[in-house]
Short mmCIF file of C-alpha atoms in Angstrom, two decimals:
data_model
loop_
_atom_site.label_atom_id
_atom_site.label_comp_id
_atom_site.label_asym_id
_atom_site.label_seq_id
_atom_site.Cartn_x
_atom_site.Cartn_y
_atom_site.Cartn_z
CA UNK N 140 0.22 76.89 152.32
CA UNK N 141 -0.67 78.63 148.90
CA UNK N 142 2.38 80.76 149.39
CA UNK N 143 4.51 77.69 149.96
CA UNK N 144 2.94 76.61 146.82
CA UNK N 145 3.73 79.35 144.92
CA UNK N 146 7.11 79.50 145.82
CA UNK N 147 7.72 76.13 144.73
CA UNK N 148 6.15 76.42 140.94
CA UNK N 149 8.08 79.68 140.96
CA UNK N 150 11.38 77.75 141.87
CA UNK N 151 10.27 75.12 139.57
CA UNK N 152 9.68 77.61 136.98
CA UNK N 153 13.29 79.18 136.78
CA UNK N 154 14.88 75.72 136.95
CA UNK N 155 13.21 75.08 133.54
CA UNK N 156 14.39 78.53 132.03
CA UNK N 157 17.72 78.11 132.77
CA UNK N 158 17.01 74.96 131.39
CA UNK N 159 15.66 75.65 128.26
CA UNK N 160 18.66 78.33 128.22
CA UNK N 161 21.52 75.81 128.94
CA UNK N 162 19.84 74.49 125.51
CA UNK N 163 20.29 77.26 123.99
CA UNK N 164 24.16 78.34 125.15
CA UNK N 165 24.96 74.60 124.03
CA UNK N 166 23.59 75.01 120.68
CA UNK N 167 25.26 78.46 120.51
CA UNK N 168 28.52 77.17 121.70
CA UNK N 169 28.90 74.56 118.91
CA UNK N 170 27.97 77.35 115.86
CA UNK N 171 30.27 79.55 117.59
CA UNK N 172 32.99 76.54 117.29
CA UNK N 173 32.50 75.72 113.88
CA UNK N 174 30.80 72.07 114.96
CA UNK N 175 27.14 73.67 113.35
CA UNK N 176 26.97 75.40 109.73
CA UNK N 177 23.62 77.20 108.11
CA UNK N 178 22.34 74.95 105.09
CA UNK N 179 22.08 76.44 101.59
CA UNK N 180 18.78 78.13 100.91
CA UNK N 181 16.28 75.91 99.79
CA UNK N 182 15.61 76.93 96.16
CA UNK N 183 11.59 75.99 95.83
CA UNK N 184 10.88 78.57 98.36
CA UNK N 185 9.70 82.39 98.06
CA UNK N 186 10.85 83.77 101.21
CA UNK N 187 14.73 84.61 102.41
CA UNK N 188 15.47 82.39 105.56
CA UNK N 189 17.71 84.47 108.33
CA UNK N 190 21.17 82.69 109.39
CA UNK N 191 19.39 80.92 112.12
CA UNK N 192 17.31 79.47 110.45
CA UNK N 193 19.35 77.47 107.86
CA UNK N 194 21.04 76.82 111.01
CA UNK N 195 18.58 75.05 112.24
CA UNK N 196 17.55 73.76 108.66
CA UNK N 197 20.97 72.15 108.91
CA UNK N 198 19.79 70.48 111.74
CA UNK N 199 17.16 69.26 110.89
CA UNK N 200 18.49 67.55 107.72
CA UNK N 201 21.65 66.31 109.69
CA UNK N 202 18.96 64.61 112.14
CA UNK N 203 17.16 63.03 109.17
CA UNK N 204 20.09 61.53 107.77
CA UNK N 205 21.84 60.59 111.02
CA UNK N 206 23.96 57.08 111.21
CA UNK N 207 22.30 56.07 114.41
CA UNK N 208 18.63 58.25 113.93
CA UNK N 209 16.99 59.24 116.83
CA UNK N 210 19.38 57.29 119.02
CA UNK N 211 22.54 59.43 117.93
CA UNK N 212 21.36 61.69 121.27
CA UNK N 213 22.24 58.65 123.54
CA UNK N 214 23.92 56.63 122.64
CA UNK N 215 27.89 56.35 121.00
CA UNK N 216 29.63 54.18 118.84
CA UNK N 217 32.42 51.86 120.70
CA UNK N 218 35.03 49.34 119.31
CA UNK N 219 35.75 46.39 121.76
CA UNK N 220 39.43 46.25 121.95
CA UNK N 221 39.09 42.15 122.45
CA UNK N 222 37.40 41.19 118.83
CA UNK N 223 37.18 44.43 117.69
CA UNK N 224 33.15 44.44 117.53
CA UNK N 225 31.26 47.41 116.89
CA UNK N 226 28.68 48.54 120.33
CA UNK N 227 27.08 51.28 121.45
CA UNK N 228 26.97 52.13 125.08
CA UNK N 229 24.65 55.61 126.36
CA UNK N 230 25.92 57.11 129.32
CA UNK N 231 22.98 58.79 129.38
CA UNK N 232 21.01 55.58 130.24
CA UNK N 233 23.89 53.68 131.52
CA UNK N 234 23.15 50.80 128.66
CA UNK N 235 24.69 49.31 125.63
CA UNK N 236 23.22 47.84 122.45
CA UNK N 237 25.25 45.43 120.17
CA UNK N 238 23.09 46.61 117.44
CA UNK N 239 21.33 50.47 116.20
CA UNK N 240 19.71 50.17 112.71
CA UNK N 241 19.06 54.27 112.99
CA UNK N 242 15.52 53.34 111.31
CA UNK N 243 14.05 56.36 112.80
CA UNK N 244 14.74 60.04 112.27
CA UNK N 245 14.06 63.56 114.15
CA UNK N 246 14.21 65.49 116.54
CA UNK N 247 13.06 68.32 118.41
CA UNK N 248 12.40 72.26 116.90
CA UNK N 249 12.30 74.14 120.10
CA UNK N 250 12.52 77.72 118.59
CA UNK N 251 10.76 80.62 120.58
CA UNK N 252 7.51 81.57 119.64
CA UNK N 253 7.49 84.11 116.36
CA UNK N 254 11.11 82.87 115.05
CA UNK N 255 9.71 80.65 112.03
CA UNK N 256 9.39 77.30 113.45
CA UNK N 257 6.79 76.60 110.23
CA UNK N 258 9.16 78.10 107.68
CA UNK N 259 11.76 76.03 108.60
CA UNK N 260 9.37 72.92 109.10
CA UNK N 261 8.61 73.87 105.25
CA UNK N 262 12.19 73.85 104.37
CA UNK N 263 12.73 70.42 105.42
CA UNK N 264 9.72 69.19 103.56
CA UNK N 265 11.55 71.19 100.62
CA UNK N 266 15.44 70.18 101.00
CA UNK N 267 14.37 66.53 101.88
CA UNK N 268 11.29 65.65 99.94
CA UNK N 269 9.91 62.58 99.77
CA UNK N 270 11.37 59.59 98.38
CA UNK N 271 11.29 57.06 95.46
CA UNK N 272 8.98 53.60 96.70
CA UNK N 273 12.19 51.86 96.38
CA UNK N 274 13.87 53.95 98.57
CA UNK N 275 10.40 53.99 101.33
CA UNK N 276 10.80 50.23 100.73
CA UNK N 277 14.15 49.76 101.96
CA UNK N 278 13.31 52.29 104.99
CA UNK N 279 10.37 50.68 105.93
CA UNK N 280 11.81 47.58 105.99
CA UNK N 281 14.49 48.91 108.50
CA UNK N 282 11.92 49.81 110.58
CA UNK N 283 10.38 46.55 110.71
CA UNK N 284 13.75 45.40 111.61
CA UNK N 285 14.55 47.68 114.72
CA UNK N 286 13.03 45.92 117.87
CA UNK N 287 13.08 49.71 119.47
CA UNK N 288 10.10 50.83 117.46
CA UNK N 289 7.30 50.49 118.51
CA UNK N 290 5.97 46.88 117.83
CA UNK N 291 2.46 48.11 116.63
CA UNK N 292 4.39 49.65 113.34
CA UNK N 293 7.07 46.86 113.36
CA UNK N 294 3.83 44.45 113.10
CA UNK N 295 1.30 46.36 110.68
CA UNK N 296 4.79 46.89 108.22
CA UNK N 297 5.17 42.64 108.55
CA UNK N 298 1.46 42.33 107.27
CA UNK N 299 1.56 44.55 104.69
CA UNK N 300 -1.23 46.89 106.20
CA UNK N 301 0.87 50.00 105.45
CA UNK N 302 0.77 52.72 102.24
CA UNK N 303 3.31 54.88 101.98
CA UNK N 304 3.04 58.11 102.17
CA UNK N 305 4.26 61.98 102.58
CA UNK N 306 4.81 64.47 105.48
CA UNK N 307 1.89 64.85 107.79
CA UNK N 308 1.37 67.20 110.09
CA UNK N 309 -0.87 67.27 113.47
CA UNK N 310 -1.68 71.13 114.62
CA UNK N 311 -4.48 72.69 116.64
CA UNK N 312 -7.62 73.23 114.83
CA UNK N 313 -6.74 76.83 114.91
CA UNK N 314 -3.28 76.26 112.70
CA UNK N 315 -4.41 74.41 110.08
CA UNK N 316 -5.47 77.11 107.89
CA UNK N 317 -2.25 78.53 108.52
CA UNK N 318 -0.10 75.75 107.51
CA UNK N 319 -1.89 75.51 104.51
CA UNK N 320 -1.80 79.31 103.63
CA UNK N 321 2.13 79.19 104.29
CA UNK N 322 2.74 76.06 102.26
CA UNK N 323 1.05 77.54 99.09
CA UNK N 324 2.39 81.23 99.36
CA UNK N 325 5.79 80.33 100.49
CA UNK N 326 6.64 77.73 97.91
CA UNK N 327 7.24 78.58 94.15
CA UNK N 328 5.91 74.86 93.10
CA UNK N 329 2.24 75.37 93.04
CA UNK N 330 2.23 71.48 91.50
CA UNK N 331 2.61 70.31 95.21
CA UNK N 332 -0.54 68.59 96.80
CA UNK N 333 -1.74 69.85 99.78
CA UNK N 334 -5.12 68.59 102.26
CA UNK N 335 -6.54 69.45 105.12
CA UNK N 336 -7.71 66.51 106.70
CA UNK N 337 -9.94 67.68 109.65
CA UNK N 338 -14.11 68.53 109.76
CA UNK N 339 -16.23 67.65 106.90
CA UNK N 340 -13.50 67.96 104.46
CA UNK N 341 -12.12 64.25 105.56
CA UNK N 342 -15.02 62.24 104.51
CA UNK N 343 -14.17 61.25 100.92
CA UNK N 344 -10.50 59.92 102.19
CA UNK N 345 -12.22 58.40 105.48
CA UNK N 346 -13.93 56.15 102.48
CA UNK N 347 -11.35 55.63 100.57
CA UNK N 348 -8.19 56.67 102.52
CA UNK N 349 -5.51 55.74 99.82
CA UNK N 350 -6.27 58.83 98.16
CA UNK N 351 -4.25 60.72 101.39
CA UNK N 352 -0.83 58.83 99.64
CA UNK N 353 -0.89 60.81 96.70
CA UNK N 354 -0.66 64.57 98.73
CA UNK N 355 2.94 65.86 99.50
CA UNK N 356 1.35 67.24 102.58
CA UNK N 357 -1.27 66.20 104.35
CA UNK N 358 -2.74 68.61 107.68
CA UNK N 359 -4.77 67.18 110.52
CA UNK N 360 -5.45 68.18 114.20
CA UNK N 361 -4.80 66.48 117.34
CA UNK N 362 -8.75 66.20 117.83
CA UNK N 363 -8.98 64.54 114.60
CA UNK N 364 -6.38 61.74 115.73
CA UNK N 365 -7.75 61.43 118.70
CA UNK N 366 -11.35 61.23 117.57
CA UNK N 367 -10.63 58.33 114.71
CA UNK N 368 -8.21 56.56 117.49
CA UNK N 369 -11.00 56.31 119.87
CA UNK N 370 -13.50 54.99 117.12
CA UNK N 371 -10.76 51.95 116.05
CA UNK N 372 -10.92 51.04 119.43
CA UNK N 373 -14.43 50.79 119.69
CA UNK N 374 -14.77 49.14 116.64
CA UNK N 375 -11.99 46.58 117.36
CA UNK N 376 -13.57 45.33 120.71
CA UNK N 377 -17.07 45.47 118.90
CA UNK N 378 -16.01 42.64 115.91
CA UNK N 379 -13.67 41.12 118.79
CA UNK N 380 -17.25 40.68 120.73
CA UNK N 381 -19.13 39.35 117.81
CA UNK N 382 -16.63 36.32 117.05
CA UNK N 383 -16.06 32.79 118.89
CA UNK N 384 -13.00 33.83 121.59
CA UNK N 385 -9.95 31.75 122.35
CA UNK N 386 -8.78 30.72 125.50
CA UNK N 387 -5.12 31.59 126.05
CA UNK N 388 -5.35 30.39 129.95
CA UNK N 389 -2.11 27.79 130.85
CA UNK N 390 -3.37 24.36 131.12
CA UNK N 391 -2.70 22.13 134.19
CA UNK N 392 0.38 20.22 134.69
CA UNK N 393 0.36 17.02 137.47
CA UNK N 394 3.32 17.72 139.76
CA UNK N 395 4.23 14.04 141.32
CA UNK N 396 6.61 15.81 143.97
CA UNK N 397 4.24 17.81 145.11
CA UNK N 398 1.23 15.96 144.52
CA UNK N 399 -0.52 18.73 142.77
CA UNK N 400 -1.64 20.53 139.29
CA UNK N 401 0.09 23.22 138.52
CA UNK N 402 -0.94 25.55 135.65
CA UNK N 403 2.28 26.10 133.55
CA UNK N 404 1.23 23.98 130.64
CA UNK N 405 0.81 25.11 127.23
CA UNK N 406 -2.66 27.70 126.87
CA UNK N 407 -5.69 26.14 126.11
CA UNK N 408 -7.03 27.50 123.04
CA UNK N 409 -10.12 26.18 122.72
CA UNK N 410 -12.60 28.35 120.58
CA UNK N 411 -15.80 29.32 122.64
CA UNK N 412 -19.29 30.32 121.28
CA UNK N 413 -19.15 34.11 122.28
CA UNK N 414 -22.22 33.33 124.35
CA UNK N 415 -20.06 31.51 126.92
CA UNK N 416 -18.03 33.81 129.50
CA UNK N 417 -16.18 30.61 130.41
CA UNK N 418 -14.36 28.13 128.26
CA UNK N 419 -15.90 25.11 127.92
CA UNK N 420 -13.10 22.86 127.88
CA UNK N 421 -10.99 24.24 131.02
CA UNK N 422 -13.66 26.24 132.86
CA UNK N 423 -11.85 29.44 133.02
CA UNK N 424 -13.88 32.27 133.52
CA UNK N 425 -11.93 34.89 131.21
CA UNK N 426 -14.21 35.74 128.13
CA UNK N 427 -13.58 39.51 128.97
CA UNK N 428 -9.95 39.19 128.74
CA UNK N 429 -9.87 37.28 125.77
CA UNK N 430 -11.62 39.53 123.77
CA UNK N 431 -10.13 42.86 125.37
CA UNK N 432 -6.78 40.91 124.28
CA UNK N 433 -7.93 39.90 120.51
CA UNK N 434 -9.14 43.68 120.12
CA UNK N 435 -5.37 44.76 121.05
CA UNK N 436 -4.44 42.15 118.63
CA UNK N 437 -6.09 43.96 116.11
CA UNK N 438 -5.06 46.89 116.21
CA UNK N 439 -1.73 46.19 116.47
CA UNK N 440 -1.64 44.35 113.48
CA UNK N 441 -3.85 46.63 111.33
CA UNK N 442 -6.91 44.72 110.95
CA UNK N 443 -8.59 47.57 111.92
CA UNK N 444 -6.92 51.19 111.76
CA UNK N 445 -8.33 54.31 111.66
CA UNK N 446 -7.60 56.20 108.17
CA UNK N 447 -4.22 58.13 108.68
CA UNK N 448 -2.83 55.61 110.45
CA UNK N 449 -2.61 53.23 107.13
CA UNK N 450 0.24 54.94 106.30
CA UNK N 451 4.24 54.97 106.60
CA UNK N 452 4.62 58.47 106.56
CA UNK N 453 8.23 59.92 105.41
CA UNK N 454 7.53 62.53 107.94
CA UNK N 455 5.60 63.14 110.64
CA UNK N 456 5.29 66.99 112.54
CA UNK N 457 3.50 67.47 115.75
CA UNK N 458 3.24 71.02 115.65
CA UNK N 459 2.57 72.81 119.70
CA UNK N 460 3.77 68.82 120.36
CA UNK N 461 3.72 69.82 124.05
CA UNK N 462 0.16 69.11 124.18
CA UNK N 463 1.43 65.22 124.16
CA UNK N 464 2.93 65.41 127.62
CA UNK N 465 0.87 63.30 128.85
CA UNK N 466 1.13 59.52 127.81
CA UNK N 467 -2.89 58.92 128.65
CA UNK N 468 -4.82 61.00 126.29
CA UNK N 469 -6.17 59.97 123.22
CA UNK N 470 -4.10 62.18 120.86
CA UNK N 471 -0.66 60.97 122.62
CA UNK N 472 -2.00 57.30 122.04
CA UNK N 473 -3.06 58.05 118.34
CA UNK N 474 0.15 59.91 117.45
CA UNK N 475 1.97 57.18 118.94
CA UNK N 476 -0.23 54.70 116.30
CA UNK N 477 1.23 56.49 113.48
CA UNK N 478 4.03 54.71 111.50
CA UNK N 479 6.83 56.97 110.08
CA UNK N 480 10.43 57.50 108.83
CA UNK N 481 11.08 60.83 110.33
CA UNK N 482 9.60 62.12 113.35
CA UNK N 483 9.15 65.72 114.79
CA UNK N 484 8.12 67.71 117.78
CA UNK N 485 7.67 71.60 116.94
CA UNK N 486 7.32 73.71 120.39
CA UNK N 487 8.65 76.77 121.58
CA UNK N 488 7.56 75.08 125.04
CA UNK N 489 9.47 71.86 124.93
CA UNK N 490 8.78 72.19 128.87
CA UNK N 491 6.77 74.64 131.19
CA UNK N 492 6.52 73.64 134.90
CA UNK N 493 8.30 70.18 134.85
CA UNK N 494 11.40 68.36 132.91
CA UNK N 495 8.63 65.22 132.40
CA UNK N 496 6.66 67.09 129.72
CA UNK N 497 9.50 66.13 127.32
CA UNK N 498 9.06 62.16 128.24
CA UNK N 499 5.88 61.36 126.15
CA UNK N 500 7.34 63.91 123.09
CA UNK N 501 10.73 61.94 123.29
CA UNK N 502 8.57 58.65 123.21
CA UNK N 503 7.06 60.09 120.39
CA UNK N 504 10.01 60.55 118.33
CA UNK N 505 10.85 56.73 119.50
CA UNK N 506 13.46 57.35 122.42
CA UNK N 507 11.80 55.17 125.37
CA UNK N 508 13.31 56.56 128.39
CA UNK N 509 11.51 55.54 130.99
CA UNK N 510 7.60 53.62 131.19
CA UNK N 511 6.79 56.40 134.27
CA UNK N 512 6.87 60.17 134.47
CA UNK N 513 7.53 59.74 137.83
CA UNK N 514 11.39 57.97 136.78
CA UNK N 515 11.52 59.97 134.40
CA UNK N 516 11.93 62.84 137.38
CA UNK N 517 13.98 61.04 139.04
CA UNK N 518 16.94 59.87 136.10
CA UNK N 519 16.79 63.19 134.47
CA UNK N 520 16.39 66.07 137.19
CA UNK N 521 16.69 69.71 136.11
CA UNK N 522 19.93 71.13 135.45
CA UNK N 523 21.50 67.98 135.74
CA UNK N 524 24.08 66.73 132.61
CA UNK N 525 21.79 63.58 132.01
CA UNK N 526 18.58 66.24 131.25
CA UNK N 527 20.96 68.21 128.66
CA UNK N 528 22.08 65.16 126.70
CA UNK N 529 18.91 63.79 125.98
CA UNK N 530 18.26 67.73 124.78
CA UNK N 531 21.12 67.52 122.08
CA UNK N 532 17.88 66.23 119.97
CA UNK N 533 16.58 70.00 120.27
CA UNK N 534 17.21 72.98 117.95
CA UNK N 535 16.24 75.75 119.91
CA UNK N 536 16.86 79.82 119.79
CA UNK N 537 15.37 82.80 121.23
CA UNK N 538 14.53 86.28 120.23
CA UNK N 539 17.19 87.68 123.21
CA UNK N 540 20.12 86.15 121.27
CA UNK N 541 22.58 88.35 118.30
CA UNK N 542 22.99 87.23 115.52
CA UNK N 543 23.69 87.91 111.70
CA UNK N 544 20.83 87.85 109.51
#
């Protein structure tokens, strides 16, 4: 049996190299064909960058300014030969849209371990900096727009419960030093605000988080999300406890046919003493509910938020973002909390043992593919054409490839 078992994760395992190297010959196809150029180098910073890395520099700006955003990987612009409309149909997903805002931005920096993943990260901060509040203004306010973001932004933007601010980035405890180091030493503006928001350093902007707009870069760790997620939630159900709850249960409804009430009527909403687990004016026993629901409520609208996520970020980086293949941990649901304009996974491991490590990261950057990893398997199978489109969102090279510079 355990040799049967390793046979299959070794089977597995080569079915996601030459996956991960399909990537690769794709992105080397289009250089090779002219379709993919090497950006200028960035003139704030202190280092050379090699050819393939303004490559993918090029990339990564092209992604942040794309028509369609995050969506340009799916789906394709399509005149209807009828009333010549504009749609979009994915043949990826097999689905159209009559309408793509692009709100959101990114993609996927899949380099291999030791080619410069930060650098380049850096360069991006550098060639696209952050923008005028006008200009955050008008992109936050596409975001509230596009019903394929995530309604807990969409909702927090409506009510005003967002600041705006620069590019974050979420690391391992053990990187955030060196994101820090590499962002002072590697750029020639030393005027550029950096913190490192993690430990006991956090506890001034935990008090008065505002002060986190005001950095160009700000540096936290998964941990950290995931710690100050878990506490909103705790404190959300705790003032959601403490108040009078409202019944949302459907009221009855006489049905003369069949001589019986039916409960399709509009919901109750009496307000109930928190004392009472059922409502006093329909007898429904769902006090639990009701406050598990206004708690949800809460946090969706940003009545209560844990500090970082009060902001619209220009950029967000989830550096080692493979950690986030799972959609049930704390830091997946905290990173998913976190409002942005551009949105980035940085892994030389976009996937290890299985294709559905890259469904919570592609979530994250705001393509919903599927609600199970389990469909996800199925619709987008190794070495299959459907896999490799949705990977046209990933820059990726390796150390075994030539190339100048």
């Amino acid at each position: 049996t355990e040799m049967v078992r390793q046979t299959t994760l070794t089977s597995q395992s080569t079915a996601v190299d030459k996956m991960l190297h399909a990537v690769q010959t794709s992105r080397q196809w289009e250089w090779d064909k002219g379709h993919r150029t090497a950006a200028p180098q960035p003139t704030g910073l202190n280092v050379s960058m090699r050819n393939y890395q303004l490559e993918s520099l090029q990339f990564m700006l092209e992604c942040e300014t794309a028509e369609l955003g995050v969506h340009e990987a799916t789906y394709s612009k399509m005149i209807t030969m009828k009333d010549k409309k504009t749609i979009y149909y994915s043949s990826t997903l097999g689905t159209f849209a009559h309408e793509i805002n692009g709100s959101i931005k990114g993609g996927m920096l899949a380099e291999e371990m030791g080619l410069g993943k930060t650098i380049e990260s850096l360069a991006c901060i550098l060639a696209h900096p952050r923008p005028s509040k006008e200009i955050a203004t008008e992109r936050m306010e596409l975001v509230r727009a596009d019903k394929t973001v995530n309604a807990a932004h969409r909702e927090r933007i409506e009510r005003g419960a967002l600041e705006f601010g620069g590019t974050l980035v979420v690391c391992k405890v053990s990187l955030v030093g060196q994101w820090c180091e590499e962002y002072a030493d590697k750029l020639k503006d030393k005027s550029l605000r950096v913190c490192e928001y993690h430990g006991s350093k956090r506890k001034k902007y935990q008090q008065n988080p505002k002060l986190l707009g005001a950095f160009d870069l700000v540096v936290t760790t998964y941990e950290t999300l995931g710690r100050e997620y878990a506490n909103a939630e705790k404190a959300s159900l705790k003032k959601a406890a403490s108040e009078p709850w409202v019944c949302e249960l459907p009221t009855s409804v006489w049905n003369a046919e069949k001589e019986m009430d039916e409960y399709t009527g509009p919901p109750c909403k009496h307000s109930n003493d928190r004392k009472h687990q059922e409502c006093q004016k329909c007898g429904g026993n769902v006090a639990t509910v009701a406050v598990k629901q206004r708690a949800s409520n809460m946090r969706r609208t940003g009545e209560i938020q844990a500090p970082i996520e009060k902001f619209f970020w220009n950029r967000i980086i989830g550096d080692e973002s493979h950690v986030l293949k799972s959609m049930t941990t704390q830091m997946s649901k905290a990173m998913q909390m976190l409002a942005s304009r551009n949105r980035w996974c940085v892994t030389g491991t976009p996937f290890t043992m299985d294709q559905t490590d890259l469904c919570n990261q592609l979530k994250f950057l705001g393509l919903q593919t599927c609600n199970t990893l389990n469909t996800f398997r199925e619709n987008f199978q190794l070495q299959t054409r459907g896999l490799l489109d949705l990977c046209t969102t990933m820059m990726r090279h390796t150390k075994a490839q030539k190339r100048d510079g």
